[in-house]
Amino acid sequence: MSRPRIVIVGAGFAGYRTARTLSRLTRHQADITLLNPTDYFLYLPLLPQVAAGILEPRRVSVSLSGTLPHVRLVLGEADGIDLDGHTVHYTGPEGEEGTLPFDRLVLAAGSVNKLLPIPGVAEHAHGFRGLPEALYLRDHVTRQVELAAAADDRAECAARCTFVVVGAGYTGTEVAAHGAMHTDAQVRKHPMRTGMRPRWMLLDVAPRVMPEMDERLSRTAERVLRQRGVDVRMGTSVKEATHDGVVLTDGTTVDTRTLVWCVGVRPDPLVESLGLPMERGRLLVDPHLQVPGRPELFACGDVAAVPDLNQPGQYTPMTAQHAWRHGKVCAQNVAASLGIGERRAYRHRDMGFVVDLGGAKAAANPLGLPMSGPAAGAVTRGYHLAAMPGNRVRVAADWLLDAVLPRQAVQLGLVRSWSVPLESSSPEVARVPGSPKRPGKDADLAGQRPDGEEAGTQPGGEPAKGRPGGEPARNHPGGEPARNHPGGEPAKKQPGDEPAKNQPGGEPTKGQPGGEPAKEQPGGEPAKEQPGGEPAKNQPGGEPAGSRSHGGRPKGGQSGSPRASGKPRRAVEAAGPPPARGGSGKPGRAPRASGAGSAGKRPTAPSGPSRSAGPPIDPDPEPPANQPPPGPDIAPGPVRRTDGRAVEGDS
């Protein structure tokens, strides 16, 4: 008799605990498969310390294969579930697709950033839900302080050293507290010329900091923040975000280059596709974490609406503490459905909360006893060490080194701004050029542009081909190889293909002796690539190339920005677009044509129909706003040889 197959979707707090407990309970009596986009479990409560440079990224990431030896790990994201067929469809990290059959399915997909319909937020803000976002924020804050220290203009210095955090919950409070300490230490070593100091702002529409926690913890956290100079504004949020700053709901305009979005989370949109009863985006389950009417389906963590037996009529909140306990009970009930052990209902007892505010400061209420100061700091770090499933010694060593040695404020440049878009449905995975689009996830994101267009689309409704999450740009790394670049389809006038008609060994050119009189010579038809004739299709001012839209405006990925047109200019200046694979690495330059007859000529368009089919446009239109100026490789007019020989196009 074959062993039952158990598939767990997600390796967050709930999924990881489920897999670990099931592995212990079943004792090789079941095949357990864990489907997750990454090969590590991320301990989220310590992520602000990664952004502040206290902990290294690997300290808060626990290896799944190393700590779950009897669980099969499959890297990928679930994008479809067939409950009747008992299969899970997924897409791997390199675009490969597969299916996983199951007898029992545990949904623990977690949550994603919650977006609000605020103009400019999706383009100019960044979340804080995964390692890539923490690493990006660490580099970005360090860079802004260094640029502010070198600036002579007070207005520019003030904008660069102003950091706005939206959301005064658990995450936002810790990000602001650790960020203020990090920038103060950086400025202490390298004072600014203008004499200014970094300024952190914490905004929230709630009446107090951390409204979901005990009021005494809230007062302690707000007092520590204000002592460190953090501008705490309750009852205030962002009305509009721009490249140069934000407009607040009270009418105030704040010049800044940094907007951190910690407003909250929403359940992963995967569960919405099941067509089962939901409660505010979460899958309804019974107290045994089982979906009614579906004995093979269990759910836990942020995607499950679990009844709170201690408060009838309510559901357990979306916190890491509940997700961790969900995982244990869910594993016991899955094992009981296979005849191992007994079922039990989920019932919890509040053990208190801890908030790490950096240094020796913290706020905690273990077992309902309110604490602050160094005692709370010791309790907080002791709790984290006990709760972590691994890396305890390494984390403690980093804390010790941070206490006795200065922090290293350097930019590693490992994560670019366009790699961590706010609307990402998988913040734990950094986007890369050519990354596969996730059906059912990238298309269902909550972010809507103010004009009604979905995030990730260009005006007109066509998906941005160069924007992360859309179709890869054809002339960018990871997309279809450009036809005029090495590695793609050989250009018909490049060496290695059919001999071009103006190349040695091919058919005589019409402008060469023995051939038909050249159309480019005086008296013939005007040359299409010379002034006065039809503009060249690959030259600025002519018919747009295949990767431009019909109106001459570049599509996403061709405007000099790896993201859509709404991407802030500061990220483009810092990161820049990835160079074309196999090209010269200089954006805005066309590759030189090689072979005889090409010297002194502009690069010609590849033969065959243009990708942007349409009616002829004005021979001398105004160049697109985002089109880079012609490079020095493009001749401005007729070129004459200096060796005395005639060249096509000489008049």
XYZ file of C-alpha atoms in Angstrom:
651
model
C 0.000 0.000 0.000
C 1.421 3.421 -1.025
C 2.045 6.017 1.615
C -0.287 9.037 1.782
C 0.963 12.194 0.100
C 0.870 15.462 2.038
C 1.589 18.757 0.242
C 2.232 21.944 2.229
C 2.076 25.240 0.303
C 4.269 27.892 1.938
C 7.115 27.787 4.448
C 6.318 30.729 6.660
C 5.645 30.442 10.368
C 2.583 28.227 9.845
C 3.914 26.121 6.966
C 7.332 25.529 8.509
C 5.859 24.488 11.863
C 3.394 22.183 10.110
C 6.128 20.450 8.129
C 8.402 20.034 11.126
C 5.659 18.666 13.379
C 4.255 16.357 10.697
C 7.712 14.951 10.014
C 8.003 14.027 13.671
C 4.478 12.618 14.005
C 4.265 10.496 10.853
C 7.747 8.917 11.250
C 8.179 7.989 7.557
C 4.554 6.832 7.278
C 3.708 9.618 4.805
C 5.403 11.474 1.937
C 5.610 15.148 2.925
C 6.304 17.757 0.220
C 6.905 21.425 0.985
C 6.328 23.905 -1.873
C 7.989 27.291 -1.334
C 9.593 29.999 -3.522
C 12.791 30.025 -1.411
C 14.868 27.370 0.298
C 14.763 29.073 3.696
C 12.369 29.982 6.484
C 12.510 33.720 7.206
C 12.281 34.836 10.818
C 10.428 38.094 10.143
C 10.614 39.740 13.610
C 14.370 40.272 13.222
C 14.171 41.699 9.692
C 14.462 45.366 10.883
C 17.839 44.464 12.389
C 18.988 43.276 8.960
C 18.027 46.638 7.456
C 19.892 48.429 10.258
C 23.092 46.431 9.749
C 22.954 44.588 13.077
C 22.390 41.102 11.671
C 23.592 39.547 8.455
C 20.840 38.262 6.124
C 21.693 34.594 6.606
C 21.198 34.895 10.356
C 17.429 35.315 9.991
C 17.055 32.720 7.200
C 16.890 29.106 8.363
C 17.674 26.404 5.804
C 14.644 24.229 5.006
C 16.607 21.222 3.760
C 18.962 21.449 6.728
C 16.276 21.551 9.398
C 13.617 19.385 7.690
C 15.599 16.311 6.620
C 12.568 14.058 6.038
C 10.585 16.599 4.004
C 10.895 16.927 0.238
C 11.467 20.555 -0.783
C 10.132 21.786 -4.130
C 11.080 25.327 -5.166
C 8.241 27.158 -6.844
C 5.038 29.118 -6.407
C 1.601 27.554 -6.479
C -0.533 29.214 -9.150
C -3.430 26.766 -9.410
C -5.141 24.133 -7.254
C -7.449 21.425 -8.572
C -9.328 20.203 -5.520
C -11.307 17.601 -7.445
C -8.211 16.270 -9.178
C -6.117 16.492 -6.003
C -3.242 18.312 -7.708
C -1.322 21.556 -7.161
C 0.110 23.330 -10.188
C 3.238 25.401 -9.630
C 5.836 27.450 -11.503
C 9.492 27.009 -10.651
C 12.097 29.743 -10.216
C 13.298 29.359 -13.823
C 9.850 29.239 -15.396
C 9.437 25.473 -15.423
C 5.967 24.164 -14.607
C 4.911 21.099 -12.668
C 2.144 19.472 -10.659
C 2.124 17.857 -7.245
C -0.507 15.201 -6.433
C -1.802 15.111 -2.872
C -4.024 13.190 -0.503
C -3.877 15.975 2.090
C -3.265 19.628 1.278
C -2.211 22.312 3.776
C -2.501 25.923 2.597
C -0.082 28.176 4.468
C 0.794 30.642 1.702
C 1.043 33.635 4.051
C 0.366 37.247 3.114
C 1.493 40.028 0.779
C 1.750 43.814 1.032
C -1.568 45.623 1.268
C -1.856 48.498 -1.202
C -4.215 51.437 -0.963
C -5.471 53.522 -3.914
C -3.115 56.408 -3.178
C -1.571 58.120 -6.217
C 2.124 57.394 -6.628
C 2.506 54.872 -3.812
C 2.918 51.831 -6.064
C 5.642 53.618 -8.052
C 7.588 55.419 -5.324
C 7.231 53.301 -2.163
C 8.827 50.029 -1.106
C 7.522 47.427 1.300
C 9.225 45.548 4.085
C 8.196 41.899 3.910
C 11.256 40.007 2.700
C 15.035 39.850 2.653
C 15.367 41.624 -0.725
C 13.380 44.592 0.578
C 15.440 44.780 3.779
C 18.714 44.673 1.835
C 17.477 47.324 -0.572
C 16.409 49.628 2.282
C 19.787 49.178 3.968
C 21.655 50.224 0.815
C 19.216 53.001 -0.038
C 19.332 54.663 3.388
C 23.127 54.443 3.453
C 23.356 55.993 -0.017
C 20.992 58.848 0.801
C 22.929 59.792 3.920
C 26.209 59.749 2.002
C 24.763 61.903 -0.793
C 23.272 64.293 1.757
C 26.619 64.600 3.525
C 28.297 65.586 0.254
C 25.579 68.051 -0.818
C 26.081 71.799 -0.487
C 22.440 72.682 -1.049
C 20.433 72.615 2.176
C 17.171 71.741 0.420
C 18.692 68.725 -1.293
C 20.404 67.643 1.919
C 17.139 67.902 3.863
C 15.236 65.856 1.275
C 17.819 63.076 1.130
C 18.138 62.682 4.891
C 14.351 62.618 5.471
C 12.878 59.110 5.734
C 9.111 58.538 5.859
C 7.639 55.307 7.253
C 3.909 54.788 6.739
C 2.276 52.438 9.228
C 2.905 52.538 12.984
C 2.259 48.871 13.599
C 4.727 46.282 14.818
C 6.939 46.416 11.706
C 6.809 50.153 11.029
C 7.631 51.026 14.632
C 10.710 48.796 14.676
C 11.873 50.043 11.252
C 11.708 53.678 12.413
C 13.392 52.918 15.754
C 16.293 50.951 14.251
C 16.590 53.287 11.250
C 17.010 56.373 13.435
C 19.848 54.707 15.365
C 21.506 53.551 12.144
C 21.532 56.970 10.461
C 22.605 58.792 13.639
C 25.620 56.500 13.934
C 26.449 57.093 10.274
C 26.272 60.885 10.568
C 28.314 60.833 13.764
C 31.312 59.622 11.774
C 30.719 61.802 8.711
C 28.897 65.037 9.679
C 26.965 66.844 6.975
C 28.308 70.078 5.526
C 25.058 71.890 6.125
C 24.937 70.880 9.776
C 21.640 69.039 9.374
C 20.796 65.660 10.870
C 18.705 62.743 9.575
C 14.978 63.002 10.175
C 12.635 60.021 10.470
C 8.854 60.338 10.294
C 6.314 57.701 11.385
C 2.778 58.153 10.069
C -0.464 56.302 10.751
C -4.168 57.037 10.696
C -4.554 55.210 14.024
C -4.801 57.255 17.235
C -1.658 55.720 18.760
C 1.447 53.706 17.958
C 0.869 49.948 17.666
C -2.907 50.180 18.208
C -3.332 46.396 18.080
C -1.174 45.901 21.194
C -1.417 46.797 24.856
C -1.679 50.519 25.520
C 1.276 50.430 27.915
C 3.484 48.978 25.180
C 2.256 51.705 22.877
C 3.209 54.488 25.284
C 6.654 52.974 25.878
C 7.374 52.655 22.159
C 6.229 56.202 21.384
C 8.336 57.626 24.198
C 11.483 55.878 22.907
C 10.796 57.031 19.349
C 10.399 60.659 20.361
C 13.565 60.521 22.465
C 15.467 59.495 19.334
C 14.040 62.383 17.351
C 11.467 60.441 15.331
C 8.593 62.673 14.184
C 5.544 60.592 15.201
C 2.313 61.816 13.602
C -0.835 59.919 14.454
C -4.051 60.489 12.532
C -2.012 61.381 9.456
C -1.128 59.421 6.339
C 0.056 59.929 2.773
C -2.300 61.575 0.295
C 0.023 61.457 -2.708
C 3.563 60.287 -3.401
C 5.860 61.846 -6.016
C 9.481 61.603 -7.007
C 10.408 64.612 -4.876
C 8.358 63.853 -1.771
C 4.944 63.109 -0.315
C 1.801 65.119 0.356
C 0.191 64.292 3.698
C -3.496 64.176 4.465
C -3.170 67.319 6.603
C -1.926 69.264 3.566
C 1.746 69.216 4.529
C 4.325 68.554 1.830
C 7.444 66.665 2.892
C 10.469 66.559 0.599
C 11.968 63.073 0.764
C 13.584 60.383 -1.358
C 12.527 57.468 0.876
C 9.027 56.098 1.434
C 8.717 52.812 3.374
C 5.285 51.175 3.186
C 4.421 49.218 6.338
C 0.665 49.772 6.316
C -0.209 46.125 6.653
C -0.702 42.869 4.809
C -3.482 40.951 3.106
C -3.856 37.196 2.577
C -2.171 35.661 -0.425
C -4.559 35.899 -3.415
C -4.043 32.186 -4.159
C -6.911 31.183 -1.837
C -9.370 33.435 -3.663
C -9.184 31.209 -6.745
C -10.600 28.194 -4.888
C -14.170 29.477 -4.875
C -14.689 28.515 -1.224
C -16.277 30.601 1.553
C -14.054 33.509 2.560
C -13.878 35.994 5.412
C -12.190 39.259 4.375
C -9.821 37.486 1.995
C -9.134 34.546 4.322
C -10.340 30.981 3.872
C -12.968 29.988 6.406
C -11.986 26.935 8.472
C -13.379 25.208 11.555
C -11.602 25.185 14.946
C -9.651 22.119 13.722
C -8.209 24.220 10.848
C -10.081 22.073 8.309
C -12.168 23.513 5.465
C -15.820 22.449 5.915
C -16.919 20.011 3.233
C -13.339 19.338 2.169
C -11.817 16.694 4.445
C -8.558 16.700 2.471
C -8.016 20.484 2.735
C -6.487 22.313 5.720
C -5.467 25.961 6.060
C -3.467 27.859 8.678
C -1.601 31.096 9.131
C -2.562 34.368 7.467
C -4.690 32.727 4.746
C -7.019 31.056 7.271
C -9.870 32.639 9.214
C -9.619 30.556 12.397
C -12.430 30.992 14.952
C -11.211 32.417 18.254
C -12.703 30.124 20.894
C -11.726 32.555 23.651
C -13.700 35.358 21.968
C -16.762 33.857 20.262
C -17.698 35.471 16.976
C -14.177 36.669 16.237
C -11.202 35.248 14.351
C -7.584 35.035 15.396
C -5.507 37.983 14.136
C -2.831 37.704 11.444
C 0.257 37.563 13.667
C 3.366 35.407 13.709
C 2.507 34.087 17.154
C -0.820 32.698 15.977
C 0.649 31.341 12.731
C 3.326 29.433 14.656
C 0.713 27.847 16.926
C -1.605 27.165 13.969
C 1.124 25.078 12.390
C 1.453 22.751 15.346
C -2.309 22.135 15.685
C -2.731 21.746 11.939
C 0.007 19.093 11.794
C -1.654 17.155 14.628
C -5.023 17.232 12.860
C -3.560 16.209 9.492
C -1.874 13.258 11.187
C -5.141 12.398 12.957
C -6.936 12.317 9.582
C -4.451 9.587 8.595
C -5.111 7.602 11.757
C -2.163 8.923 13.767
C -3.140 10.550 17.054
C -6.292 12.504 17.863
C -7.791 15.735 16.624
C -7.677 18.862 18.708
C -9.216 22.326 18.362
C -7.107 25.449 18.221
C -7.235 27.374 21.464
C -4.609 29.886 22.483
C -3.520 31.743 25.566
C -2.002 35.206 25.201
C 1.594 35.023 26.423
C 2.335 38.693 25.728
C 4.280 40.603 23.085
C 7.772 41.999 22.718
C 8.926 44.947 20.580
C 12.633 45.482 19.930
C 13.369 49.217 19.698
C 17.105 48.921 19.149
C 20.043 49.072 21.524
C 19.032 48.293 25.071
C 15.526 49.699 24.570
C 12.453 47.510 24.124
C 8.839 47.175 25.208
C 7.485 43.867 26.481
C 4.652 42.434 28.553
C 5.495 38.769 29.206
C 2.545 37.058 30.903
C 0.862 40.461 31.128
C 3.695 42.116 33.098
C 4.606 45.451 31.414
C 8.353 46.105 31.107
C 10.601 48.691 29.499
C 14.272 49.627 29.339
C 17.194 47.168 29.527
C 15.108 44.522 31.304
C 12.609 44.504 28.452
C 15.517 44.395 25.989
C 16.934 41.281 27.636
C 13.503 39.593 27.664
C 12.930 40.502 24.010
C 16.200 39.070 22.764
C 15.831 36.004 24.934
C 12.392 35.391 23.462
C 13.698 35.677 19.890
C 16.552 33.264 20.571
C 14.132 30.735 22.045
C 11.609 31.121 19.205
C 14.093 30.815 16.337
C 14.297 27.274 14.914
C 17.988 27.682 14.101
C 20.999 30.029 13.873
C 20.758 30.943 17.560
C 24.512 31.005 18.176
C 25.164 33.086 15.061
C 22.475 35.607 16.002
C 23.826 35.924 19.544
C 27.348 36.396 18.154
C 26.172 39.218 15.861
C 24.451 40.918 18.785
C 27.647 40.704 20.820
C 29.772 42.103 17.992
C 27.321 44.941 17.431
C 27.589 45.875 21.109
C 31.389 46.177 21.086
C 32.223 47.133 17.483
C 30.974 49.937 15.216
C 28.594 49.043 12.397
C 29.762 48.886 8.800
C 27.724 51.363 6.749
C 28.505 50.334 3.165
C 26.445 49.902 0.009
C 26.616 46.385 -1.392
C 24.361 47.065 -4.384
C 22.995 43.524 -4.360
C 19.334 44.523 -4.778
C 18.143 47.227 -7.154
C 15.037 49.338 -6.730
C 13.211 47.730 -9.653
C 13.852 44.279 -8.159
C 11.550 44.936 -5.183
C 8.359 46.583 -6.507
C 5.745 47.277 -3.884
C 3.032 45.453 -5.833
C 4.988 42.187 -5.841
C 2.952 39.171 -4.763
C 6.164 37.484 -3.588
C 8.216 40.011 -1.601
C 10.576 37.245 -0.483
C 11.857 36.842 -4.064
C 13.725 39.662 -5.797
C 12.640 40.234 -9.390
C 15.219 39.672 -12.116
C 15.045 40.445 -15.851
C 13.145 37.682 -17.602
C 11.597 36.231 -14.457
C 8.498 34.163 -15.255
C 5.108 35.754 -14.823
C 2.979 34.033 -12.214
C -0.490 33.410 -13.568
C -3.220 34.278 -11.111
C -0.867 36.181 -8.789
C 0.744 39.097 -10.608
C -2.550 39.760 -12.373
C -4.566 39.846 -9.142
C -2.562 42.359 -7.172
C -4.472 44.914 -5.176
C -2.591 47.938 -6.477
C -4.576 49.975 -8.968
C -3.222 53.094 -10.535
C -5.174 56.268 -9.860
C -6.337 56.398 -13.489
C -7.842 52.931 -13.219
C -5.109 51.011 -15.028
C -3.648 47.992 -13.330
C -0.150 48.192 -11.965
C 2.241 46.662 -14.444
C 0.500 48.002 -17.551
C 1.326 50.836 -19.860
C -1.221 53.392 -21.028
C -3.553 51.643 -23.383
C -3.908 48.527 -21.278
C -1.085 46.511 -22.860
C 1.171 44.901 -20.242
C 4.512 46.598 -19.885
C 6.998 44.254 -21.471
C 9.960 45.705 -19.630
C 8.329 45.991 -16.219
C 9.043 43.350 -13.606
C 6.170 40.904 -13.645
C 5.187 41.612 -17.236
C 6.416 39.992 -20.418
C 10.188 40.305 -20.697
C 11.327 43.032 -23.045
C 12.543 41.566 -26.287
C 15.744 43.591 -26.304
C 16.580 43.088 -22.651
C 18.378 40.313 -20.820
C 16.056 37.464 -20.001
C 13.613 38.204 -22.799
C 13.664 37.075 -26.416
C 17.136 37.699 -27.802
C 17.304 40.913 -29.763
C 17.611 40.233 -33.446
C 20.369 42.776 -33.872
C 22.401 41.486 -30.954
C 24.737 38.563 -30.668
C 22.938 35.499 -29.398
C 19.667 36.259 -31.128
C 18.565 35.546 -34.669
C 21.420 36.560 -36.953
C 20.731 39.902 -38.563
C 20.425 39.489 -42.267
C 23.208 41.975 -42.868
C 25.526 40.553 -40.237
C 28.260 37.982 -40.720
C 27.159 34.399 -40.086
C 23.890 34.574 -41.978
C 23.024 34.491 -45.678
C 25.567 36.679 -47.497
C 24.226 40.202 -47.643
C 23.788 41.703 -51.024
C 26.382 44.347 -50.338
C 28.918 41.942 -48.818
C 31.806 40.246 -50.599
C 30.698 36.915 -52.013
C 27.051 37.878 -52.230
C 24.934 39.311 -54.973
C 26.452 42.485 -56.402
C 25.100 45.575 -54.784
C 22.993 47.796 -56.920
C 25.381 50.646 -56.257
C 28.534 48.741 -57.198
C 30.170 48.494 -60.647
C 28.471 45.831 -62.738
C 25.182 46.081 -60.942
C 22.070 48.137 -61.394
C 22.654 51.866 -60.910
C 22.488 52.691 -57.244
C 19.365 54.359 -56.046
C 21.438 56.369 -53.609
C 23.402 58.193 -56.343
C 22.457 61.602 -57.745
C 19.648 61.251 -60.235
C 18.235 58.134 -58.642
C 15.683 57.587 -55.940
C 16.628 59.362 -52.698
C 18.378 57.085 -50.245
C 16.142 56.004 -47.435
C 18.950 56.437 -44.948
C 20.171 59.852 -46.154
C 18.827 63.321 -45.329
C 15.979 64.221 -47.638
C 14.773 60.658 -48.083
C 12.571 58.466 -45.962
C 13.928 58.371 -42.402
C 15.756 55.234 -41.386
C 13.557 52.920 -39.382
C 16.149 52.382 -36.667
C 17.259 56.011 -36.304
C 15.997 58.602 -33.831
C 13.225 60.609 -35.419
C 12.237 57.877 -37.841
C 9.774 55.043 -37.606
C 9.932 53.567 -34.104
C 11.821 50.358 -33.642
C 10.067 47.088 -32.897
C 10.090 47.630 -29.174
C 8.291 50.988 -29.327
C 4.579 51.605 -29.341
C 2.671 52.789 -32.404
C 2.718 56.378 -31.265
C 6.491 56.549 -31.108
C 6.557 56.384 -27.341
C 8.837 53.698 -25.962
C 7.175 50.756 -24.262
C 8.145 49.628 -20.769
C 11.742 48.608 -20.536
C 12.908 50.894 -23.403
C 12.596 54.264 -21.739
C 15.799 53.905 -19.807
C 14.037 52.564 -16.731
C 13.693 48.874 -15.904
C 10.270 49.533 -14.411
C 7.231 51.242 -15.844
C 7.099 54.938 -16.648
C 6.050 55.762 -13.091
C 9.348 54.531 -11.595
C 11.057 57.295 -9.602
C 14.039 58.819 -11.277
C 16.211 58.410 -8.215
C 16.166 54.631 -8.504
C 17.085 54.811 -12.184
C 19.995 57.113 -11.502
C 21.274 54.828 -8.759
C 20.705 51.516 -10.454
C 20.383 52.089 -14.187
C 18.896 49.615 -16.613
C 20.611 46.293 -17.119
C 22.779 46.334 -20.244
C 21.626 44.350 -23.248
C 23.097 40.864 -23.233
C 25.933 40.653 -25.664
C 25.699 44.344 -26.562
C 28.086 47.155 -25.877
C 26.538 47.876 -22.494
C 25.917 51.491 -23.452
C 22.205 52.316 -23.614
C 21.138 54.527 -26.436
C 23.764 53.338 -28.925
C 23.039 51.224 -31.938
C 25.484 48.399 -32.700
C 27.882 49.067 -35.511
C 27.347 47.134 -38.694
C 30.330 45.000 -39.642
C 31.721 43.891 -42.943
C 32.677 45.655 -46.157
C 30.438 48.417 -47.324
C 29.351 49.359 -43.802
C 32.061 51.856 -42.982
C 30.756 55.378 -42.793
C 27.125 54.223 -42.926
C 24.433 54.165 -40.289
C 23.291 50.772 -39.074
C 20.524 49.516 -41.314
C 17.233 48.071 -40.147
C 16.969 44.284 -40.310
C 15.206 43.058 -43.409
C 11.659 41.881 -43.075
C 8.555 43.602 -41.756
C 8.920 45.891 -38.774
C 7.425 44.662 -35.500
C 5.521 47.907 -35.077
C 3.395 47.645 -38.184
C 1.317 50.725 -38.871
C 0.849 53.674 -41.183
C 3.909 55.795 -42.043
C 4.565 58.530 -39.588
C 5.827 62.052 -40.010
C 9.359 61.917 -41.480
C 10.600 64.338 -38.860
C 8.570 63.842 -35.689
C 9.470 65.181 -32.305
C 11.638 62.575 -30.538
C 10.025 60.792 -27.594
C 10.572 62.402 -24.219
C 12.372 59.381 -22.768
C 14.440 58.570 -25.868
C 18.198 59.055 -25.235
C 20.031 61.372 -27.652
C 21.913 59.787 -30.558
C 25.274 58.455 -29.515
C 28.535 59.435 -31.163
C 28.384 56.272 -33.285
C 25.490 57.710 -35.333
C 26.627 59.931 -38.175
C 24.615 63.177 -38.409
C 24.673 63.300 -42.222
C 26.523 62.186 -45.362
C 29.974 60.881 -44.589
C 32.932 61.191 -46.930
C 35.928 58.920 -46.869
C 39.362 60.375 -46.325
C 41.206 57.796 -48.434
C 39.862 59.073 -51.764
C 37.511 56.147 -52.478
C 33.831 56.696 -53.169
C 31.237 55.669 -50.654
C 27.539 55.032 -51.159
C 25.674 58.213 -50.363
C 28.483 60.653 -51.312
C 27.010 63.424 -53.407
